XYZ file of C-alpha atoms in Angstrom:
337
model
C -9.642 -35.417 -6.792
C -9.696 -32.007 -7.896
C -7.365 -31.061 -11.134
C -4.690 -29.014 -10.515
C -2.101 -26.937 -12.213
C 0.480 -29.514 -12.607
C -2.113 -31.780 -14.542
C -2.649 -29.499 -16.847
C 1.278 -28.522 -17.370
C 1.524 -32.257 -18.227
C -1.312 -32.202 -20.427
C -0.270 -29.497 -22.109
C 3.557 -30.199 -22.033
C 4.674 -26.929 -20.181
C 5.517 -26.105 -16.641
C 3.303 -25.261 -13.828
C 4.274 -21.647 -13.845
C 3.611 -21.200 -17.333
C -0.004 -22.399 -16.909
C -0.762 -20.133 -13.740
C 0.874 -17.348 -16.306
C -0.942 -18.329 -19.354
C -4.336 -18.208 -16.502
C -3.439 -14.688 -16.034
C -3.166 -13.687 -19.729
C 0.659 -12.340 -19.087
C 2.153 -11.294 -21.534
C 5.475 -13.401 -21.775
C 3.170 -16.104 -22.950
C 2.251 -16.505 -26.673
C -1.055 -17.234 -27.310
C -0.174 -20.463 -29.280
C 1.163 -22.042 -25.481
C -2.265 -20.173 -24.095
C -4.239 -21.762 -26.383
C -2.712 -25.108 -25.957
C -2.834 -24.819 -21.942
C -7.229 -23.627 -22.679
C -7.400 -26.493 -24.558
C -5.717 -29.462 -21.717
C -7.986 -27.559 -19.246
C -10.792 -28.051 -21.036
C -10.011 -31.777 -21.718
C -9.505 -32.296 -17.810
C -12.179 -30.139 -16.736
C -9.742 -27.694 -14.696
C -11.624 -25.094 -12.266
C -9.490 -21.979 -11.397
C -11.389 -21.498 -7.675
C -8.315 -21.558 -5.881
C -10.461 -21.746 -2.616
C -11.826 -25.015 -3.956
C -8.636 -26.483 -4.858
C -6.813 -25.676 -1.184
C -10.205 -27.609 0.444
C -9.907 -30.608 -2.159
C -6.654 -31.305 -0.493
C -7.165 -31.128 2.766
C -5.504 -27.543 3.350
C -6.694 -25.235 6.668
C -9.309 -23.252 3.991
C -7.717 -19.878 6.140
C -5.363 -17.564 5.666
C -3.655 -15.440 8.711
C -3.318 -11.442 8.529
C -0.369 -10.607 10.703
C -0.550 -6.630 11.800
C 3.039 -5.043 12.823
C 4.012 -5.750 16.450
C 1.604 -2.944 18.979
C 4.767 -1.663 19.586
C 5.255 -0.113 16.429
C 1.654 0.364 15.224
C 0.991 3.582 14.434
C -3.016 5.081 14.973
C -4.071 5.416 11.786
C -7.361 3.748 11.123
C -5.672 1.711 8.021
C -5.220 -1.381 9.640
C -9.212 -1.602 10.002
C -10.106 -0.709 6.994
C -7.731 -2.861 4.786
C -9.210 -5.792 7.656
C -12.638 -5.389 6.615
C -11.737 -5.785 2.768
C -9.641 -8.650 3.598
C -12.434 -10.706 5.440
C -15.081 -9.685 2.452
C -12.852 -11.383 -0.051
C -12.426 -13.744 1.887
C -16.138 -14.628 2.510
C -16.551 -14.857 -1.018
C -13.377 -17.371 -1.829
C -15.107 -19.483 1.372
C -12.088 -19.021 3.710
C -11.651 -17.525 6.871
C -9.423 -15.379 8.578
C -6.978 -15.580 11.923
C -5.326 -12.561 13.075
C -2.037 -12.664 14.861
C -0.859 -9.955 16.807
C 1.855 -9.132 19.429
C 3.273 -6.343 21.897
C 6.602 -7.243 20.346
C 8.103 -8.789 17.213
C 9.404 -11.945 19.511
C 5.069 -12.636 20.706
C 4.782 -12.420 17.052
C 6.770 -14.644 15.874
C 5.690 -16.842 18.291
C 2.218 -16.599 17.786
C 2.690 -17.080 13.796
C 4.492 -20.176 14.388
C 2.150 -22.075 16.259
C -0.417 -20.954 13.593
C 1.154 -22.565 10.808
C 2.880 -25.283 12.098
C -0.624 -26.853 13.979
C -1.932 -26.386 10.195
C -4.158 -23.743 11.308
C -3.783 -21.183 8.673
C -2.275 -22.122 4.824
C -0.582 -18.822 4.449
C -0.227 -14.763 5.639
C -1.037 -11.374 4.641
C 1.790 -9.637 6.284
C 0.266 -5.927 6.527
C 3.498 -4.149 7.003
C 6.927 -3.706 5.081
C 9.780 -2.033 5.164
C 13.031 -4.080 6.309
C 12.933 -7.926 6.757
C 12.277 -9.023 10.698
C 12.283 -12.542 12.204
C 8.601 -13.029 11.067
C 9.648 -12.478 7.404
C 12.861 -14.678 7.754
C 10.792 -17.789 8.913
C 8.201 -17.162 6.572
C 10.743 -17.168 3.728
C 13.015 -19.842 5.235
C 10.175 -21.951 5.748
C 8.848 -21.416 2.321
C 5.608 -20.189 3.704
C 3.163 -18.920 1.287
C 2.761 -15.024 2.353
C 2.111 -11.791 0.725
C 2.613 -8.310 2.030
C 1.067 -4.978 1.749
C 3.461 -3.024 0.986
C 6.937 -2.572 -0.595
C 9.864 -4.934 1.470
C 13.147 -3.072 1.066
C 14.490 -6.760 1.187
C 14.649 -9.599 -0.463
C 11.897 -8.015 -3.204
C 12.709 -10.408 -5.828
C 11.507 -13.459 -3.469
C 7.733 -11.707 -2.207
C 4.855 -11.234 -4.036
C 3.325 -7.509 -2.600
C 0.695 -5.309 -2.803
C 1.316 -1.599 -2.413
C 0.752 1.941 -3.537
C 3.062 3.773 -5.881
C 4.378 6.094 -2.883
C 6.902 7.345 -4.608
C 4.801 8.738 -7.341
C 2.076 9.919 -4.790
C 4.790 12.320 -3.222
C 5.303 13.594 -6.587
C 2.186 14.400 -7.500
C 1.901 15.671 -4.190
C 4.656 18.265 -4.843
C 3.230 18.814 -8.594
C -0.418 19.404 -7.938
C 0.704 22.475 -4.998
C 3.035 23.770 -7.717
C 0.173 24.234 -10.362
C -1.986 26.253 -7.655
C 1.377 28.825 -7.445
C 3.018 27.234 -4.775
C 6.925 27.905 -4.539
C 7.806 27.355 -0.974
C 6.967 23.789 0.130
C 7.774 21.404 3.325
C 7.535 17.570 3.961
C 6.075 17.074 7.380
C 6.714 13.623 9.055
C 6.571 12.512 11.997
C 9.416 9.528 11.860
C 11.842 9.575 9.731
C 11.791 5.059 9.218
C 9.652 2.861 7.029
C 9.515 2.389 3.514
C 5.821 4.880 3.463
C 7.976 8.198 4.647
C 11.061 7.499 2.412
C 8.679 6.513 -0.680
C 6.767 9.705 -0.298
C 9.448 11.846 0.855
C 11.836 10.729 -1.967
C 9.182 11.322 -4.832
C 8.370 14.553 -3.322
C 11.933 15.969 -3.104
C 13.003 14.936 -6.213
C 9.688 17.052 -8.199
C 10.601 20.059 -6.318
C 14.592 19.762 -7.449
C 12.899 19.206 -10.833
C 10.884 22.235 -10.841
C 13.027 24.653 -9.406
C 11.212 24.671 -6.439
C 12.385 25.644 -2.651
C 11.796 23.069 -0.400
C 12.270 21.517 3.372
C 11.700 18.273 5.557
C 9.987 19.148 8.851
C 9.321 16.945 12.106
C 6.752 16.995 14.265
C 9.117 15.914 17.108
C 10.514 18.369 16.883
C 9.010 22.633 17.191
C 7.342 23.098 13.944
C 8.273 26.156 11.930
C 7.044 26.735 8.885
C 8.238 30.584 7.905
C 7.506 31.432 4.903
C 6.284 28.102 3.072
C 3.093 28.642 2.058
C 2.084 24.943 1.545
C 2.459 21.259 3.245
C 3.248 17.544 2.415
C 2.009 15.829 4.787
C 2.813 12.147 5.967
C -0.992 10.726 6.512
C -4.131 12.490 7.617
C -3.461 11.620 11.520
C -0.484 13.947 11.299
C -2.257 16.573 9.128
C -5.173 17.228 11.508
C -2.826 17.445 14.319
C -0.457 19.841 12.262
C -3.982 22.083 11.306
C -4.801 22.115 14.772
C -1.179 23.428 16.257
C -0.955 25.567 13.102
C -4.477 27.352 14.170
C -3.621 27.736 17.763
C -0.801 30.109 16.097
C -2.908 32.003 14.187
C -2.066 30.454 10.902
C -5.090 29.516 8.808
C -5.375 26.476 6.418
C -5.927 26.843 3.999
C -5.741 31.175 3.647
C -1.959 31.387 5.112
C -1.060 27.850 4.222
C -2.204 24.587 2.297
C -2.009 21.816 3.703
C -2.209 18.322 1.267
C -2.173 14.760 2.880
C -2.151 10.971 2.224
C -4.384 7.968 2.589
C -8.115 9.006 2.830
C -9.279 8.231 6.237
C -12.538 8.757 7.597
C -11.004 11.599 9.443
C -9.986 13.466 6.298
C -13.353 15.054 6.009
C -14.506 15.119 10.167
C -13.640 18.416 10.327
C -12.964 21.553 8.632
C -10.905 22.279 6.695
C -11.324 18.851 4.818
C -8.473 17.730 3.653
C -7.023 17.512 0.316
C -5.532 14.045 0.379
C -4.839 11.049 -1.578
C -7.029 7.932 -1.564
C -4.814 5.002 -1.653
C -7.320 2.515 -2.366
C -7.444 0.551 1.075
C -10.077 -1.792 -0.117
C -8.825 -2.866 -3.375
C -5.435 -3.315 -1.371
C -7.027 -5.962 0.798
C -8.908 -7.321 -1.783
C -5.646 -8.348 -3.607
C -3.947 -9.165 -0.967
C -6.244 -12.135 -0.995
C -6.391 -12.977 -3.992
C -2.114 -13.153 -4.592
C -2.245 -15.562 -1.373
C -5.190 -17.305 -3.155
C -2.982 -18.083 -6.191
C 0.378 -18.542 -4.775
C -1.805 -21.109 -2.471
C -2.880 -23.151 -5.564
C 0.882 -22.896 -7.273
C 3.745 -22.037 -4.731
C 5.987 -22.444 -7.538
C 4.716 -19.102 -9.581
C 6.813 -16.060 -9.989
C 6.790 -13.431 -7.481
C 5.599 -9.954 -8.378
C 4.820 -6.600 -6.739
C 0.970 -5.789 -7.585
C 0.483 -1.929 -7.965
C -2.955 -0.377 -7.043
C -4.295 3.316 -8.588
C -4.523 5.990 -6.127
C -6.720 8.958 -6.506
C -6.342 12.880 -5.469
C -9.431 14.064 -2.992
C -9.646 17.659 -3.826
C -11.017 19.849 -0.725
C -10.639 22.355 1.507
C -7.093 22.307 3.169
C -5.556 23.131 -0.339
C -5.818 26.649 -2.781
C -3.954 29.001 -4.643
C -0.837 30.749 -3.163
C -2.703 33.954 -2.736
C 0.940 36.153 -3.358
C 1.623 34.343 -6.455
C -2.458 35.361 -7.439
C -1.428 38.992 -6.019
C 1.830 39.540 -8.283
C -0.170 37.526 -11.509
C -2.769 40.550 -11.084
C 0.156 43.502 -10.686
C 2.180 41.311 -14.232
C -1.417 41.766 -15.923
C -1.456 45.361 -15.504
C 2.606 45.810 -16.236
C 1.583 44.302 -19.643
């Protein structure tokens, strides 16, 4: 039989959760305790290979990936890219991946139940967050191991999640545009729902207030009247491309007349000019980390839940430039001095 974390815990005289934290070099565990755990691991020949432990225990050796209900799914390429990353990480750990999808929440819940009850999978990665639904309620109630990609609004302390800091990203977008001399900004969205929208807009709104800039919220489901705004922060790349097309049709040039910055660094960001200035949310790392965290939970279901934050990076391209009006005033002021 394979040596488990519980075996190591008994040998070291600590709790299984302490062993898990020691393995991951958690700062809350003293060096003395870590050394006891390392010695117990060495004595017992413990292997940290989570996939091997699952297979030895007679589990399915497979994980389920839950897509959002099709009726609520956006058209972003995010899902295919993260699924590719999840498959890569799963393959490296010698486990397989099954997909759960449905047109409605009810259909999705039914498929998830069947997959778990028939032991087709050992746990799930949920590709949507925000408010709880029937699927998440079922996973929590039946204590089924799962990881969310995103930030849950409810019962977050009970859930392991992998996400970016969307609030910080929204703030960084406003900060970057301010550094280019833009004073009148707008956040553009096509929805008022979802944690991604709320966090990105909240970061943007708080930052422009801190900087003393003018800002507003525009929704593309209505007439997009940009007025005297010189820069737009758009919810995602797909929407940004549509916004740029709409502006071009009205004779407004990007970036000469107005700058545009967006999020996700999708494949579309550099397909047509102007190439988008956008935040790379590191989808591949989101996928890899979600698999790693789920395997960790499967190896030690009693371990603590946490939020893993994956870093982002701003990709500066053609859709943003210095505010010409500001540059002109600076030019005039240089003569006045």
